[in-house]
Short mmCIF file of C-alpha atoms and ligand atoms in Angstrom, two decimals:
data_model
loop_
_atom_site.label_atom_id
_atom_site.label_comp_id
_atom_site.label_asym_id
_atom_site.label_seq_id
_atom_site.Cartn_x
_atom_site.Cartn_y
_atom_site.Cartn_z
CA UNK A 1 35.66 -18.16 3.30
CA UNK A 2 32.41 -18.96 4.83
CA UNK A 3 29.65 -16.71 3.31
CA UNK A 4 26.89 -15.02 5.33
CA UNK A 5 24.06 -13.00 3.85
CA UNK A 6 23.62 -10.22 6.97
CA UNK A 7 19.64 -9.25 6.54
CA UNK A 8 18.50 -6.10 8.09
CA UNK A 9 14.78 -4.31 7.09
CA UNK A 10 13.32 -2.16 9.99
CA UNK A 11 14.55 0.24 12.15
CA UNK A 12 15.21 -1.80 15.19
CA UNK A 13 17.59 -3.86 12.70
CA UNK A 14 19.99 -1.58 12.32
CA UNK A 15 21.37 -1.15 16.22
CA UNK A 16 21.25 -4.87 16.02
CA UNK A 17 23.34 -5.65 12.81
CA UNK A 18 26.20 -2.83 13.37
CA UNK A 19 28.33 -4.91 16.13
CA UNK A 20 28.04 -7.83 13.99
CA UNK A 21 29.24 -5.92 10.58
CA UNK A 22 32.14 -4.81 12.50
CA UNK A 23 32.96 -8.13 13.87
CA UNK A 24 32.80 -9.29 10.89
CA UNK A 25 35.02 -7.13 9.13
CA UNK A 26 38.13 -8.13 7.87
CA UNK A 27 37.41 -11.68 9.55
CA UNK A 28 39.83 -14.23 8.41
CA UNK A 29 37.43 -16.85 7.74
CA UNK A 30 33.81 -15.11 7.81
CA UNK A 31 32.38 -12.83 5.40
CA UNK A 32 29.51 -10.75 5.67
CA UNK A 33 27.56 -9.63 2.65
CA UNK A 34 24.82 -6.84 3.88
CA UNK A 35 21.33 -6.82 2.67
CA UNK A 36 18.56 -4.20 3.13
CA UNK A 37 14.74 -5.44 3.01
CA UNK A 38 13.94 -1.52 2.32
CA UNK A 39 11.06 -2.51 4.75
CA UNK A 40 12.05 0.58 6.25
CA UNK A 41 13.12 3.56 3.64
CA UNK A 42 12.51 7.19 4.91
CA UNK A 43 16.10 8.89 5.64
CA UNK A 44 15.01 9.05 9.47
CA UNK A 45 14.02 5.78 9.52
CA UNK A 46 16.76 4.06 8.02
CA UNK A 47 19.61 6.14 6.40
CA UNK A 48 20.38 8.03 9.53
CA UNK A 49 21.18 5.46 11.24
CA UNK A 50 23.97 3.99 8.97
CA UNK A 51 24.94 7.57 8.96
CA UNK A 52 24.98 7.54 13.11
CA UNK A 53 26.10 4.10 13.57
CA UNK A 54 28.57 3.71 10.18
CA UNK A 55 27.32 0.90 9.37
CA UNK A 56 28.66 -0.04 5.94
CA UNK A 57 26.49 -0.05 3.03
CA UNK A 58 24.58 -1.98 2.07
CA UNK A 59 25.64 -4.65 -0.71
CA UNK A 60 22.00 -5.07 -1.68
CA UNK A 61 18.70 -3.53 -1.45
CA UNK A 62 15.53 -5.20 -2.22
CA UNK A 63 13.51 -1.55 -2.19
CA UNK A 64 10.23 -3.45 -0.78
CA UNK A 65 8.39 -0.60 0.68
CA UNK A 66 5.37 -0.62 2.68
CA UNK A 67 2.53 -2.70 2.52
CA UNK A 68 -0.10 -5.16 4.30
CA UNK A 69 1.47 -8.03 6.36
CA UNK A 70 1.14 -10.37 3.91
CA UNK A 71 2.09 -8.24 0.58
CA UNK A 72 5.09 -6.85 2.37
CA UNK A 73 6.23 -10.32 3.90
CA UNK A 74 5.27 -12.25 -0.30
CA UNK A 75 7.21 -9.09 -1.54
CA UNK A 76 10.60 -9.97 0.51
CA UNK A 77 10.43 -13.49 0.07
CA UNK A 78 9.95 -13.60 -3.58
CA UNK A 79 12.79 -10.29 -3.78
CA UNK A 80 15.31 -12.47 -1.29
CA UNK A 81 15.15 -15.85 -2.95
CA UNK A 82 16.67 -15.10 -6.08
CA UNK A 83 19.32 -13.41 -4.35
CA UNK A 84 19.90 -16.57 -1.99
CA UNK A 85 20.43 -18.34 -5.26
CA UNK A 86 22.75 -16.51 -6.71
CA UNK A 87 25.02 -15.37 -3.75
CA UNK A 88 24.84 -19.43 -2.60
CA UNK A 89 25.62 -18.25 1.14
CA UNK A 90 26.84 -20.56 3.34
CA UNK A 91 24.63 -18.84 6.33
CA UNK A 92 21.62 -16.25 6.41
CA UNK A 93 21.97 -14.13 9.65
CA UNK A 94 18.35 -12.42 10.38
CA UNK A 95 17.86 -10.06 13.78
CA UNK A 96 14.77 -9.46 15.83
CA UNK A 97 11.61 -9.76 15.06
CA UNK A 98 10.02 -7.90 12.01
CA UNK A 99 8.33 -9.19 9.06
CA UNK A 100 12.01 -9.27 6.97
CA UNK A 101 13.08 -11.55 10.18
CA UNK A 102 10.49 -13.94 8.93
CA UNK A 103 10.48 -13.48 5.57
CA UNK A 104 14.19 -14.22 4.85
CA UNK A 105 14.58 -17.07 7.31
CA UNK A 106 11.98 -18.32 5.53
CA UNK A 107 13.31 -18.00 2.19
CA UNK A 108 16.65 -19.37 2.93
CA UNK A 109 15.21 -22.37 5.11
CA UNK A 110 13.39 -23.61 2.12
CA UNK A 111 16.48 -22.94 -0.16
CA UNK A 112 18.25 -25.28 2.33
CA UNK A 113 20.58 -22.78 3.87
CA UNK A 114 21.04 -22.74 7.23
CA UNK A 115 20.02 -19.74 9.48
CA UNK A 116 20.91 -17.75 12.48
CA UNK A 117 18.65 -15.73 14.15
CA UNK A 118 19.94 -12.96 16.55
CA UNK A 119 17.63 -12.37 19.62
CA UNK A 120 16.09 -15.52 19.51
CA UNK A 121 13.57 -17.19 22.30
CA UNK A 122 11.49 -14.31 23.19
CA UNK A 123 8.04 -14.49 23.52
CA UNK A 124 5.29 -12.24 24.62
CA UNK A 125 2.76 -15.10 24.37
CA UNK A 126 0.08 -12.92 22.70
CA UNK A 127 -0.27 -14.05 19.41
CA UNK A 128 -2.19 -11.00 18.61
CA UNK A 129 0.92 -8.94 18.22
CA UNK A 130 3.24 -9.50 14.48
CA UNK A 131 6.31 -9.63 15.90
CA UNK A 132 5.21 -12.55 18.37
CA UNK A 133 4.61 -14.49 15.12
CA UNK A 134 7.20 -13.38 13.42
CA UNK A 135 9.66 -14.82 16.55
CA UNK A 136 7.63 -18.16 16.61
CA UNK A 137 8.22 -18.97 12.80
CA UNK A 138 11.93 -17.88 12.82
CA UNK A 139 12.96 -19.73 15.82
CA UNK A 140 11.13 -22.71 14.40
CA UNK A 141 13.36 -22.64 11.51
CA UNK A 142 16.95 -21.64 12.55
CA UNK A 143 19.93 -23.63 12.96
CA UNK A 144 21.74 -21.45 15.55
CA UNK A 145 19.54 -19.56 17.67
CA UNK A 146 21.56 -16.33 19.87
CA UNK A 147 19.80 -15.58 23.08
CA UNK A 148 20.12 -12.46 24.98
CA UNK A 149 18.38 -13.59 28.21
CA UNK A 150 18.33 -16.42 30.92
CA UNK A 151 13.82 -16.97 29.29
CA UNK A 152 14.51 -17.11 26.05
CA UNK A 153 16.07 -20.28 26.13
CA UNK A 154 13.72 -21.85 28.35
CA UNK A 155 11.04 -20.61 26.25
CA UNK A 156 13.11 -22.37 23.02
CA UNK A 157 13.86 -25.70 25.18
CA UNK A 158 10.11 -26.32 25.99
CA UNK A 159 9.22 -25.83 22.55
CA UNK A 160 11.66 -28.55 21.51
CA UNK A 161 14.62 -26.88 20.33
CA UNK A 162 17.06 -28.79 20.81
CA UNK A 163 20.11 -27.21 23.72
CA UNK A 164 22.78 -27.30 21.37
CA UNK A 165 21.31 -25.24 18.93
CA UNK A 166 21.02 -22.35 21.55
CA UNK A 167 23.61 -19.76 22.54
CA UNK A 168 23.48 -17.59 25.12
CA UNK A 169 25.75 -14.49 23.88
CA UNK A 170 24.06 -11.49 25.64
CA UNK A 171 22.32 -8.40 23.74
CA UNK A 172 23.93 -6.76 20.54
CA UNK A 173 22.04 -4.10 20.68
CA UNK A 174 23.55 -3.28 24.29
CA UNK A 175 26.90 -3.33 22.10
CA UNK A 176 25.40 -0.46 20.28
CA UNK A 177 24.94 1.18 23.07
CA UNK A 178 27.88 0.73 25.16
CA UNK A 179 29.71 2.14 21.95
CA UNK A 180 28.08 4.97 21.00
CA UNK A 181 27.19 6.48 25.08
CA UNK A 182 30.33 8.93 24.07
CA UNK A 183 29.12 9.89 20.54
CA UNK A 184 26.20 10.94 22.08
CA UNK A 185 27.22 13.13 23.91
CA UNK A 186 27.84 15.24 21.22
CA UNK A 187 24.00 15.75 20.26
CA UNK A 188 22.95 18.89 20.97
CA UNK A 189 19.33 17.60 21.37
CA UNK A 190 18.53 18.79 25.22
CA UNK A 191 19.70 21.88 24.51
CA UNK A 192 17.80 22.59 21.11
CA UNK A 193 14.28 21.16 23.13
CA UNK A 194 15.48 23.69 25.70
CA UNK A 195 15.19 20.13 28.05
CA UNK A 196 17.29 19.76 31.23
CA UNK A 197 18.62 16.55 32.32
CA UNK A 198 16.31 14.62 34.40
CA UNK A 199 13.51 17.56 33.39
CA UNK A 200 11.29 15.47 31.14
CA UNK A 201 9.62 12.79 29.90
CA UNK A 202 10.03 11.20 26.54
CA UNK A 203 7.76 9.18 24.75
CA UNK A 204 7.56 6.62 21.47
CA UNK A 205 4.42 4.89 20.64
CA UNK A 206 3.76 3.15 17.55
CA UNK A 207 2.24 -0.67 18.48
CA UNK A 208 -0.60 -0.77 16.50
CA UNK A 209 -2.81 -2.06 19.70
CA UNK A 210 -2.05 1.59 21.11
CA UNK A 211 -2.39 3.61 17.94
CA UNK A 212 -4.65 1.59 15.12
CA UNK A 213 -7.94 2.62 16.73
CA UNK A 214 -9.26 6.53 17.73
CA UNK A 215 -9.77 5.79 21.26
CA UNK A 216 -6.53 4.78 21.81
CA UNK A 217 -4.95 7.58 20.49
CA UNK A 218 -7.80 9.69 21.94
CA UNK A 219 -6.58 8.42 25.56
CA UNK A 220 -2.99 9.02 24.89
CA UNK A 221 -3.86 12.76 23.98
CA UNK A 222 -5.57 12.99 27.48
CA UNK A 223 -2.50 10.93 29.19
CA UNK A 224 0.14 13.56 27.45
CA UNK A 225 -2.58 16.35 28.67
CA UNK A 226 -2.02 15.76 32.45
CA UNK A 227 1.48 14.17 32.10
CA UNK A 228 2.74 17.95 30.19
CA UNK A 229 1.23 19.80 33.69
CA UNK A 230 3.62 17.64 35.92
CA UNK A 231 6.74 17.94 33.18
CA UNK A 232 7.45 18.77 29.72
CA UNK A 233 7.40 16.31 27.04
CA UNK A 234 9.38 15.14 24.12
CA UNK A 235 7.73 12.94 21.29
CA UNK A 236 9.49 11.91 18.56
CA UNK A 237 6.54 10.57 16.32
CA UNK A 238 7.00 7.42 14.08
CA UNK A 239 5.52 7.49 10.55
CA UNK A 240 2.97 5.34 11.46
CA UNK A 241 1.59 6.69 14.28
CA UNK A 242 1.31 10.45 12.65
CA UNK A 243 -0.64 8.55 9.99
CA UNK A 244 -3.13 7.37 12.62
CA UNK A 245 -3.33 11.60 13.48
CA UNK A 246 -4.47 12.42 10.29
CA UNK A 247 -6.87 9.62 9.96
CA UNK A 248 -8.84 10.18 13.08
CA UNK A 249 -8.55 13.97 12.50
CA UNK A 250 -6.31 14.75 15.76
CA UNK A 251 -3.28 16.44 14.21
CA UNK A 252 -4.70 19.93 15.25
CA UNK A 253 -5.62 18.93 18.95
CA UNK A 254 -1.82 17.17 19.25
CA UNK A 255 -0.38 20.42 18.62
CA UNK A 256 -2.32 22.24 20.17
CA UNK A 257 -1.40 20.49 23.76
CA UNK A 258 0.93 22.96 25.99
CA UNK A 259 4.89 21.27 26.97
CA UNK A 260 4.25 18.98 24.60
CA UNK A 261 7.01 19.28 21.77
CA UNK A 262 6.31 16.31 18.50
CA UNK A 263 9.33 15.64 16.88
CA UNK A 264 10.24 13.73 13.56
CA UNK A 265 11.40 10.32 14.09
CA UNK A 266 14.81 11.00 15.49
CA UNK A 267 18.59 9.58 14.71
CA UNK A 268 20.22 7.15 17.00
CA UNK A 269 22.62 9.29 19.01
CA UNK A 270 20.02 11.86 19.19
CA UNK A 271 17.72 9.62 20.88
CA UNK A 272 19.94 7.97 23.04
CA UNK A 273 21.31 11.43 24.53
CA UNK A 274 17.01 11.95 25.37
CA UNK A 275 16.88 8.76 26.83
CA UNK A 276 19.78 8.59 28.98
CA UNK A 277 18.96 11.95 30.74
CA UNK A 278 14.86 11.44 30.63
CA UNK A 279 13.44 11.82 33.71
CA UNK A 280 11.42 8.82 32.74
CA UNK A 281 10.46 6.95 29.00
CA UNK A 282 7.00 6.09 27.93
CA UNK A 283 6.75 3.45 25.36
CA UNK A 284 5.40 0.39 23.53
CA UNK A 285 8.27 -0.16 21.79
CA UNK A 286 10.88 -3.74 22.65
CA UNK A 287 14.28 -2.17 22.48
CA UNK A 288 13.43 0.83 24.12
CA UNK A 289 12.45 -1.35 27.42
CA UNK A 290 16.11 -3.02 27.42
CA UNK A 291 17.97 0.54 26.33
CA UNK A 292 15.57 2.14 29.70
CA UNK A 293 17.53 -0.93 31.83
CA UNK A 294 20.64 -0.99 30.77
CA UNK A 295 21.15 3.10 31.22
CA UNK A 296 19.05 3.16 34.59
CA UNK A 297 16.08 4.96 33.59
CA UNK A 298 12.24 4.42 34.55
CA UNK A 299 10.68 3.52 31.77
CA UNK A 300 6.64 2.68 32.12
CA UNK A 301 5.70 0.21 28.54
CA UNK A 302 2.05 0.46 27.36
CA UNK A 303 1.33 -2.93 26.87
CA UNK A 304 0.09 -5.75 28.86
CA UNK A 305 3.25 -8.31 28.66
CA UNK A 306 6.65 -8.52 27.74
CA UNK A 307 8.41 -10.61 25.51
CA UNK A 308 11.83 -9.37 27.45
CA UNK A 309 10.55 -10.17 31.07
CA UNK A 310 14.31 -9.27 32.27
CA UNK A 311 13.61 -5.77 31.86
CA UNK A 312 11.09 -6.39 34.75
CA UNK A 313 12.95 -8.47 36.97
CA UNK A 314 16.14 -6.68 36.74
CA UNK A 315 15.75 -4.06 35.38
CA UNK A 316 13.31 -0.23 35.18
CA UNK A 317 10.73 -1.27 33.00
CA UNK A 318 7.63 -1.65 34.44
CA UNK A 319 3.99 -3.07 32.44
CA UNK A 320 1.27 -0.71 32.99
CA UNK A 321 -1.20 -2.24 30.26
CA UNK A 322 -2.53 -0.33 26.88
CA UNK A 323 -3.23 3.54 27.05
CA UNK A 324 -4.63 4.65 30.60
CA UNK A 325 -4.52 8.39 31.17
CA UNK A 326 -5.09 7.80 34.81
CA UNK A 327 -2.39 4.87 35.00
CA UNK A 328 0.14 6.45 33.75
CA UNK A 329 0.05 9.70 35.62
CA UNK A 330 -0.43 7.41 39.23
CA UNK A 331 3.04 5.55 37.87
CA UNK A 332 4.25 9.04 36.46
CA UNK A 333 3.58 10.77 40.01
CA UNK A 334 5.31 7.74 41.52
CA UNK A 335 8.50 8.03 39.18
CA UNK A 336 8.98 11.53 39.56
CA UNK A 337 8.48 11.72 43.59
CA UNK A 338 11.75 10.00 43.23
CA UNK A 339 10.13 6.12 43.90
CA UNK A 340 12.00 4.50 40.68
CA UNK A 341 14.16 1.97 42.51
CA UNK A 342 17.38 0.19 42.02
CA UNK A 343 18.31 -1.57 39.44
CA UNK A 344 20.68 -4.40 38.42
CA UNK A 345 21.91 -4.75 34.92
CA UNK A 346 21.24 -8.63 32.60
CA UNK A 347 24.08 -10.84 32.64
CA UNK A 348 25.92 -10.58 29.52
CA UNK A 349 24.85 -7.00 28.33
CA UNK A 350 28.36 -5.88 28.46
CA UNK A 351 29.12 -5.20 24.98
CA UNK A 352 30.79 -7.81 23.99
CA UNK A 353 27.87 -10.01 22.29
CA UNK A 354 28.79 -9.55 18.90
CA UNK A 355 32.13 -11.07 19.26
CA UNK A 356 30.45 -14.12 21.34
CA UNK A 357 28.26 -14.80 18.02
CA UNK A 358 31.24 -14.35 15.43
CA UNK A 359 33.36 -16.70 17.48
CA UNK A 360 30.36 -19.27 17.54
CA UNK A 361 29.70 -18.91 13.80
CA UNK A 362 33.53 -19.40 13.29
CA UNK A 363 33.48 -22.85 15.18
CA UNK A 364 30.32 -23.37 13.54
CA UNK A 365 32.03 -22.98 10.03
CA UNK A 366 35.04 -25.11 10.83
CA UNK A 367 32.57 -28.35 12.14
CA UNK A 368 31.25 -27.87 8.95
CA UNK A 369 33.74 -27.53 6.57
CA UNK A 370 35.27 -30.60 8.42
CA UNK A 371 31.77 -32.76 8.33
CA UNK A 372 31.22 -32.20 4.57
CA UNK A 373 35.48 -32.53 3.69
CA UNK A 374 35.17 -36.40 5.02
C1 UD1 B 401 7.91 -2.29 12.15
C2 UD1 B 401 7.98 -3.62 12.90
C3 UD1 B 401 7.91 -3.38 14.39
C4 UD1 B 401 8.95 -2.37 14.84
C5 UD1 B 401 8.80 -1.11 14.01
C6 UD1 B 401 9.83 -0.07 14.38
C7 UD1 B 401 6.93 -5.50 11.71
C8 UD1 B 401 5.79 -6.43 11.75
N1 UD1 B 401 6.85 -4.48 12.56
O1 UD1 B 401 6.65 -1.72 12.41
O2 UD1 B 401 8.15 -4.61 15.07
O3 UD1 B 401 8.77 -2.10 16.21
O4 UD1 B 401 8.95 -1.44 12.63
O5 UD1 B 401 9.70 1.07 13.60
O6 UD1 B 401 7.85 -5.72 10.97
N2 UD1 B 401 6.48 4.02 6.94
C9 UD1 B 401 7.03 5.19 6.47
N3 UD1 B 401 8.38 5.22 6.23
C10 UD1 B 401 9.18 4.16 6.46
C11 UD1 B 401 8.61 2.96 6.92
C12 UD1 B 401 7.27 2.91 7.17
O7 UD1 B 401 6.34 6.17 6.26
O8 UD1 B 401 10.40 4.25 6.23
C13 UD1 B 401 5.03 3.99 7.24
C14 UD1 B 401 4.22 3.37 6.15
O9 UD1 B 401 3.03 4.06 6.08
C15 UD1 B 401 3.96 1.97 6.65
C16 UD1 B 401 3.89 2.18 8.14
O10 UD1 B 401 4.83 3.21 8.41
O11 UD1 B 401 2.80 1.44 6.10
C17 UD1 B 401 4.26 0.97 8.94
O12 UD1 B 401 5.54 0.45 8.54
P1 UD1 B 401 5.84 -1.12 8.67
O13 UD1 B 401 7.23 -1.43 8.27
O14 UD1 B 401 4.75 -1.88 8.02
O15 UD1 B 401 5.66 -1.40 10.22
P2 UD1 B 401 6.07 -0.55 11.51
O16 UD1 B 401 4.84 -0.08 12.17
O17 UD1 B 401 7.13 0.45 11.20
#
């Protein structure tokens, strides 16, 4: 059997790694062993979703908690090797692009054990953002690098990866989706929120360029302000972001904003039935832009690039730069006069990624096995 260590930390792992657990199940040659970074820990930011998504558990957890980049990134890598050494995989699968991406490619590069990294090639170019980093080191160590759009492999090719190493296998966290559109049906979310479809607009924000500083947050109170007259909004509120609240003192004046309801962070089939009947999404966050594309939805990102530019070109997402009350309601006011467009869904986001990578990884295994056997 050919042994792969599975690593998963944050919540945008999880959609990620539970196509390829199940693809991996009961595999003839492959085995997946699961391990959790504990980068993310609260029950709605991590349990619930191998609740939603049954997503097995996991073998082992590394409990590393918060901390600063660099303490939380030391803390993984010192908590993974010793479990690289003793398991002796034969492969360390990482996905996306947090610091337990980085941190465990790392770890098993240096151990000499080759790595796969799932949603490889993207880039934002801004070098100011973690995750931009965190997608330049991986790449620049993996052996077998899974793209999910036409860019990312020209992005990889011009930085010298070599074509062979790339695969073009489509999005796994589309597989997610495609799976779980019927589960989700059963949430009983719109109706709690007293929401109708197509009736609101539903927000995430949690980059720390929107949220880290008090005038950023100050401007998305005014944005949600004048975006609450035009239609009622839904704001599920990540950990980090209700933390900036209470630092800059705001909590009271967030509440206090009519047609806005804050939620806590929310589970995955929850989510997805708010998102596939939003009248339109407001967000900073990566996955959310693809999710928005693949289910037809206008979805307006607060940031000023992309590192998944076929969100733009095919797809709903549109780039209307950091916080801007008055952008957003122009783009808003566009949306909801009906102007949203049509739409055209990436080649290869059909649901079927995960079984594109396991068949790889299998022919991988075999050229191995046959290279080191003569
Ligand atoms: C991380 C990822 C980001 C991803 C996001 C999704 C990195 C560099 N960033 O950002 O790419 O979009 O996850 O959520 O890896 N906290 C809790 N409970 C938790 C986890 C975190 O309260 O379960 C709080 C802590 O105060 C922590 C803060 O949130 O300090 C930030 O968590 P962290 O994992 O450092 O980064 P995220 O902002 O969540």
């Amino acid at each position: 059997m050919t042994k792969i260590l599975c690593v998963v930390g944050a919540r945008p792992n999880f959609m990620k790694i539970a196509p390829l657990m199940d693809a991996l199940k009961g595999h003839p040659r492959l085995s997946g062993i699961l391990v959790h970074t504990g980068q993310h820990y609260d029950e709605a930011m991590s349990k619930s979703f191998f609740d939603d998504l049954r997503i097995p558990k996991p073998d082992l957890n590394l409990d590393v908690g918060s901390g600063t980049h660099a303490a939380q990134t030391a803390h993984i890598m010192e908590t993974f090797e010793p479990v690289v050494t003793a398991q002796r995989p034969d492969l360390v699968l990482v996905v996306g692009d947090v610091n337990s991406t980085l941190a465990c490619s790392v770890t098993a590069a240096k151990l000499l054990v080759p790595v796969a990294h799932v949603e490889a090639g993207l880039r934002s170019f801004d070098r100011t953002m973690p995750e931009e980093i965190n997608r330049l080191v991986t790449d620049a160590v993996s052996d077998l690098l899974f793209t999910t759009e036409q860019s990312a492999a020209e992005n990889l090719l011009k930085e010298g990866v070599p074509a062979e190493k790339i695969h073009f296998v489509g999005n796994v966290m589309i597989d997610t989706l495609v799976r779980h559109l019927d589960a989700a049906k059963r949430s009983r979310m719109l109706e709690q929120l007293m929401l109708t479809p197509r009736g609101y607009a539903l927000v995430t924000l949690h980059r720390p360029s929107n949220v880290d500083h008090a005038e950023g947050v100050r401007e998305m109170l005014a944005a949600f302000r004048r975006l609450a007259e035009r239609v009622p909004i839904v704001f599920p509120i990540h950990p980090r972001t209700r933390q900036r609240l209470a630092d800059f003192g705001l909590e009271r004046e967030v509440s206090a904003i009519p047609h806005l309801t804050l939620t806590e962070p929310l589970g995955y089939l929850d989510f997805l039935q708010l998102m596939r009947h939003a009248a339109l999404v407001l967000t900073d966050s990566g996955g959310i832009q693809e999710e928005t594309t693949y289910l037809g939805v206008p979805c307006l990102t607060l940031r000023d690039n992309t590192e998944r530019p076929v969100t733009v070109t095919h797809g709903t997402n549109r780039l209307i730069g950091r916080l801007n009350a008055q952008r957003i309601m122009a783009e808003a006011d566009r949306i909801l006069a009906g102007g949203a467009g049509a739409t055209r869904i990436p080649a290869l986001w059909d649901g079927h990624a995960a079984q594109r990578i396991v068949e790889i990884l299998d022919r991988w295994a075999q050229a191995r096995a046959k290279t080191t056997s003569c």
